[in-house]
């Protein structure tokens, strides 16, 4: 199928849908509290992938300073349309976005879409020893049990 469109505008209902996908169907943010998702959307450049009928079929966001760095994250495409070019359409639109040109560094994390991202110049880190991360994998469960 073709006819995918990508925009930076999401309705309240589409944000609800994207939240459901990310918090229940993703491997990276399962159990994400709604307030955290809303804050992440408010502080990111977000992208909505729609089909020819205008229905939301994918979502992604970029955390960026719009000058030197961008982190591509929360890339989600509905399972029913994977393999039909939707992911490529979404990532292409992101990489072509005017506010994201001429950045020195892009980063992302993926468990299973290396081939997709390689098409856009992403590659494994050549020098991973130069980067560090701080990860709290149980944060959402802890917050949920605390009622936050």
PDB file of C-alpha atoms in Angstrom:
ATOM      1  CA  UNK A   1       0.000   0.000   0.000  1.00  0.00           C
ATOM      2  CA  UNK A   2       1.169   3.518  -0.695  1.00  0.00           C
ATOM      3  CA  UNK A   3      -0.374   6.848   0.072  1.00  0.00           C
ATOM      4  CA  UNK A   4       1.226   7.346   3.463  1.00  0.00           C
ATOM      5  CA  UNK A   5       1.342  10.902   4.763  1.00  0.00           C
ATOM      6  CA  UNK A   6       3.373  12.218   7.660  1.00  0.00           C
ATOM      7  CA  UNK A   7       2.739  15.383   9.652  1.00  0.00           C
ATOM      8  CA  UNK A   8       3.692  17.010  12.939  1.00  0.00           C
ATOM      9  CA  UNK A   9       0.087  17.524  13.987  1.00  0.00           C
ATOM     10  CA  UNK A  10      -1.704  15.053  16.238  1.00  0.00           C
ATOM     11  CA  UNK A  11      -5.214  15.416  17.572  1.00  0.00           C
ATOM     12  CA  UNK A  12      -5.991  14.625  21.204  1.00  0.00           C
ATOM     13  CA  UNK A  13      -7.490  11.316  20.087  1.00  0.00           C
ATOM     14  CA  UNK A  14      -4.359  10.475  18.116  1.00  0.00           C
ATOM     15  CA  UNK A  15      -2.181  11.223  21.127  1.00  0.00           C
ATOM     16  CA  UNK A  16      -4.392   8.802  23.089  1.00  0.00           C
ATOM     17  CA  UNK A  17      -3.832   6.149  20.413  1.00  0.00           C
ATOM     18  CA  UNK A  18      -0.075   6.746  20.296  1.00  0.00           C
ATOM     19  CA  UNK A  19       0.053   6.485  24.092  1.00  0.00           C
ATOM     20  CA  UNK A  20      -1.779   3.160  24.007  1.00  0.00           C
ATOM     21  CA  UNK A  21       0.638   1.809  21.389  1.00  0.00           C
ATOM     22  CA  UNK A  22       3.772   2.956  23.185  1.00  0.00           C
ATOM     23  CA  UNK A  23       2.666   1.970  26.697  1.00  0.00           C
ATOM     24  CA  UNK A  24       1.153  -1.421  25.861  1.00  0.00           C
ATOM     25  CA  UNK A  25       2.533  -2.670  22.532  1.00  0.00           C
ATOM     26  CA  UNK A  26       6.161  -1.499  22.538  1.00  0.00           C
ATOM     27  CA  UNK A  27       9.032  -3.449  24.065  1.00  0.00           C
ATOM     28  CA  UNK A  28      10.808  -0.274  25.235  1.00  0.00           C
ATOM     29  CA  UNK A  29       8.145   1.618  27.203  1.00  0.00           C
ATOM     30  CA  UNK A  30       5.639  -0.935  28.414  1.00  0.00           C
ATOM     31  CA  UNK A  31       3.799   0.489  31.409  1.00  0.00           C
ATOM     32  CA  UNK A  32       4.842   4.083  30.700  1.00  0.00           C
ATOM     33  CA  UNK A  33       2.697   6.374  32.877  1.00  0.00           C
ATOM     34  CA  UNK A  34       0.419   8.681  30.898  1.00  0.00           C
ATOM     35  CA  UNK A  35       1.848  11.850  32.455  1.00  0.00           C
ATOM     36  CA  UNK A  36       5.363  10.888  31.328  1.00  0.00           C
ATOM     37  CA  UNK A  37       4.172  10.255  27.784  1.00  0.00           C
ATOM     38  CA  UNK A  38       2.380  13.609  27.672  1.00  0.00           C
ATOM     39  CA  UNK A  39       5.502  15.385  28.908  1.00  0.00           C
ATOM     40  CA  UNK A  40       7.659  13.582  26.343  1.00  0.00           C
ATOM     41  CA  UNK A  41       5.295  14.572  23.522  1.00  0.00           C
ATOM     42  CA  UNK A  42       5.190  18.180  24.690  1.00  0.00           C
ATOM     43  CA  UNK A  43       8.990  18.374  24.650  1.00  0.00           C
ATOM     44  CA  UNK A  44       9.669  16.563  21.379  1.00  0.00           C
ATOM     45  CA  UNK A  45       9.159  17.005  17.672  1.00  0.00           C
ATOM     46  CA  UNK A  46       6.441  14.410  17.019  1.00  0.00           C
ATOM     47  CA  UNK A  47       5.405  12.718  13.790  1.00  0.00           C
ATOM     48  CA  UNK A  48       2.121  11.097  12.825  1.00  0.00           C
ATOM     49  CA  UNK A  49       1.935   8.536  10.013  1.00  0.00           C
ATOM     50  CA  UNK A  50      -1.469   8.317   8.356  1.00  0.00           C
ATOM     51  CA  UNK A  51      -2.876   6.046   5.662  1.00  0.00           C
ATOM     52  CA  UNK A  52      -4.741   7.202   2.552  1.00  0.00           C
ATOM     53  CA  UNK A  53      -7.968   7.408   4.570  1.00  0.00           C
ATOM     54  CA  UNK A  54      -6.299   9.728   7.087  1.00  0.00           C
ATOM     55  CA  UNK A  55      -6.216   7.175   9.913  1.00  0.00           C
ATOM     56  CA  UNK A  56      -3.256   7.204  12.307  1.00  0.00           C
ATOM     57  CA  UNK A  57      -1.087   4.158  11.614  1.00  0.00           C
ATOM     58  CA  UNK A  58       2.248   5.159  13.148  1.00  0.00           C
ATOM     59  CA  UNK A  59       4.013   7.557  15.479  1.00  0.00           C
ATOM     60  CA  UNK A  60       7.548   8.704  16.246  1.00  0.00           C
ATOM     61  CA  UNK A  61       9.260  11.500  18.074  1.00  0.00           C
ATOM     62  CA  UNK A  62      12.608  13.226  17.948  1.00  0.00           C
ATOM     63  CA  UNK A  63      14.289  14.738  20.989  1.00  0.00           C
ATOM     64  CA  UNK A  64      16.491  17.494  19.622  1.00  0.00           C
ATOM     65  CA  UNK A  65      18.060  20.886  20.106  1.00  0.00           C
ATOM     66  CA  UNK A  66      17.434  21.470  16.355  1.00  0.00           C
ATOM     67  CA  UNK A  67      21.054  22.588  15.943  1.00  0.00           C
ATOM     68  CA  UNK A  68      23.522  19.793  16.723  1.00  0.00           C
ATOM     69  CA  UNK A  69      21.824  16.633  17.989  1.00  0.00           C
ATOM     70  CA  UNK A  70      18.720  14.473  17.534  1.00  0.00           C
ATOM     71  CA  UNK A  71      17.571  11.285  19.229  1.00  0.00           C
ATOM     72  CA  UNK A  72      14.976   9.344  17.244  1.00  0.00           C
ATOM     73  CA  UNK A  73      12.666   7.410  19.550  1.00  0.00           C
ATOM     74  CA  UNK A  74       9.248   5.862  20.082  1.00  0.00           C
ATOM     75  CA  UNK A  75       9.051   4.825  16.423  1.00  0.00           C
ATOM     76  CA  UNK A  76       5.929   2.707  16.181  1.00  0.00           C
ATOM     77  CA  UNK A  77       4.078   1.368  13.137  1.00  0.00           C
ATOM     78  CA  UNK A  78       0.909  -0.718  13.475  1.00  0.00           C
ATOM     79  CA  UNK A  79       1.664  -4.419  13.140  1.00  0.00           C
ATOM     80  CA  UNK A  80      -0.961  -4.850  10.421  1.00  0.00           C
ATOM     81  CA  UNK A  81       0.927  -2.576   8.001  1.00  0.00           C
ATOM     82  CA  UNK A  82       4.535  -3.479   8.749  1.00  0.00           C
ATOM     83  CA  UNK A  83       6.402  -4.534   5.637  1.00  0.00           C
ATOM     84  CA  UNK A  84       4.321  -2.251   3.389  1.00  0.00           C
ATOM     85  CA  UNK A  85       6.660   0.750   3.308  1.00  0.00           C
ATOM     86  CA  UNK A  86       5.042   2.598   6.200  1.00  0.00           C
ATOM     87  CA  UNK A  87       8.166   2.591   8.363  1.00  0.00           C
ATOM     88  CA  UNK A  88      10.232   3.864   5.453  1.00  0.00           C
ATOM     89  CA  UNK A  89       7.709   6.631   4.792  1.00  0.00           C
ATOM     90  CA  UNK A  90       7.784   7.684   8.450  1.00  0.00           C
ATOM     91  CA  UNK A  91      11.573   7.663   8.820  1.00  0.00           C
ATOM     92  CA  UNK A  92      12.052   9.373   5.428  1.00  0.00           C
ATOM     93  CA  UNK A  93       9.756  12.219   6.466  1.00  0.00           C
ATOM     94  CA  UNK A  94      11.604  12.572   9.752  1.00  0.00           C
ATOM     95  CA  UNK A  95      15.009  12.676   8.086  1.00  0.00           C
ATOM     96  CA  UNK A  96      13.768  15.230   5.535  1.00  0.00           C
ATOM     97  CA  UNK A  97      12.111  17.534   8.077  1.00  0.00           C
ATOM     98  CA  UNK A  98      13.464  21.087   7.623  1.00  0.00           C
ATOM     99  CA  UNK A  99      14.188  21.595  11.335  1.00  0.00           C
ATOM    100  CA  UNK A 100      16.335  18.469  11.417  1.00  0.00           C
ATOM    101  CA  UNK A 101      18.816  19.257   8.666  1.00  0.00           C
ATOM    102  CA  UNK A 102      22.558  19.710   9.134  1.00  0.00           C
ATOM    103  CA  UNK A 103      22.694  18.074  12.556  1.00  0.00           C
ATOM    104  CA  UNK A 104      26.071  16.727  13.544  1.00  0.00           C
ATOM    105  CA  UNK A 105      24.806  13.660  15.395  1.00  0.00           C
ATOM    106  CA  UNK A 106      21.718  11.480  15.277  1.00  0.00           C
ATOM    107  CA  UNK A 107      21.195   8.561  17.652  1.00  0.00           C
ATOM    108  CA  UNK A 108      18.604   5.895  18.255  1.00  0.00           C
ATOM    109  CA  UNK A 109      18.166   2.582  19.958  1.00  0.00           C
ATOM    110  CA  UNK A 110      16.586  -0.444  18.293  1.00  0.00           C
ATOM    111  CA  UNK A 111      16.276  -4.127  18.982  1.00  0.00           C
ATOM    112  CA  UNK A 112      14.981  -5.237  15.609  1.00  0.00           C
ATOM    113  CA  UNK A 113      14.999  -2.554  12.874  1.00  0.00           C
ATOM    114  CA  UNK A 114      18.690  -2.153  12.057  1.00  0.00           C
ATOM    115  CA  UNK A 115      18.070  -2.705   8.347  1.00  0.00           C
ATOM    116  CA  UNK A 116      15.487   0.065   8.184  1.00  0.00           C
ATOM    117  CA  UNK A 117      17.691   2.619   9.906  1.00  0.00           C
ATOM    118  CA  UNK A 118      20.808   1.636   7.924  1.00  0.00           C
ATOM    119  CA  UNK A 119      19.004   2.967   4.816  1.00  0.00           C
ATOM    120  CA  UNK A 120      19.208   6.423   6.410  1.00  0.00           C
ATOM    121  CA  UNK A 121      22.865   6.300   7.365  1.00  0.00           C
ATOM    122  CA  UNK A 122      22.568   4.874  10.881  1.00  0.00           C
ATOM    123  CA  UNK A 123      25.191   2.317  11.865  1.00  0.00           C
ATOM    124  CA  UNK A 124      26.408   0.613  15.031  1.00  0.00           C
ATOM    125  CA  UNK A 125      28.667   2.795  17.135  1.00  0.00           C
ATOM    126  CA  UNK A 126      32.272   2.699  15.991  1.00  0.00           C
ATOM    127  CA  UNK A 127      33.514   3.691  19.400  1.00  0.00           C
ATOM    128  CA  UNK A 128      30.905   2.705  22.008  1.00  0.00           C
ATOM    129  CA  UNK A 129      33.449   3.185  24.782  1.00  0.00           C
ATOM    130  CA  UNK A 130      33.054   6.958  24.265  1.00  0.00           C
ATOM    131  CA  UNK A 131      29.372   6.880  25.205  1.00  0.00           C
ATOM    132  CA  UNK A 132      27.707   6.069  28.476  1.00  0.00           C
ATOM    133  CA  UNK A 133      24.117   5.559  29.517  1.00  0.00           C
ATOM    134  CA  UNK A 134      22.126   5.686  32.701  1.00  0.00           C
ATOM    135  CA  UNK A 135      19.199   3.267  32.633  1.00  0.00           C
ATOM    136  CA  UNK A 136      16.515   2.604  35.223  1.00  0.00           C
ATOM    137  CA  UNK A 137      14.571  -0.294  33.670  1.00  0.00           C
ATOM    138  CA  UNK A 138      12.116  -0.600  36.573  1.00  0.00           C
ATOM    139  CA  UNK A 139      11.123   3.067  36.874  1.00  0.00           C
ATOM    140  CA  UNK A 140       7.609   2.669  35.431  1.00  0.00           C
ATOM    141  CA  UNK A 141       6.768  -0.328  37.602  1.00  0.00           C
ATOM    142  CA  UNK A 142       8.072   1.475  40.691  1.00  0.00           C
ATOM    143  CA  UNK A 143       6.061   4.604  39.917  1.00  0.00           C
ATOM    144  CA  UNK A 144       2.961   2.545  39.216  1.00  0.00           C
ATOM    145  CA  UNK A 145       3.238   0.753  42.563  1.00  0.00           C
ATOM    146  CA  UNK A 146       3.655   4.124  44.296  1.00  0.00           C
ATOM    147  CA  UNK A 147       0.524   5.471  42.631  1.00  0.00           C
ATOM    148  CA  UNK A 148       2.425   8.169  40.697  1.00  0.00           C
TER     149      UNK A 148
END
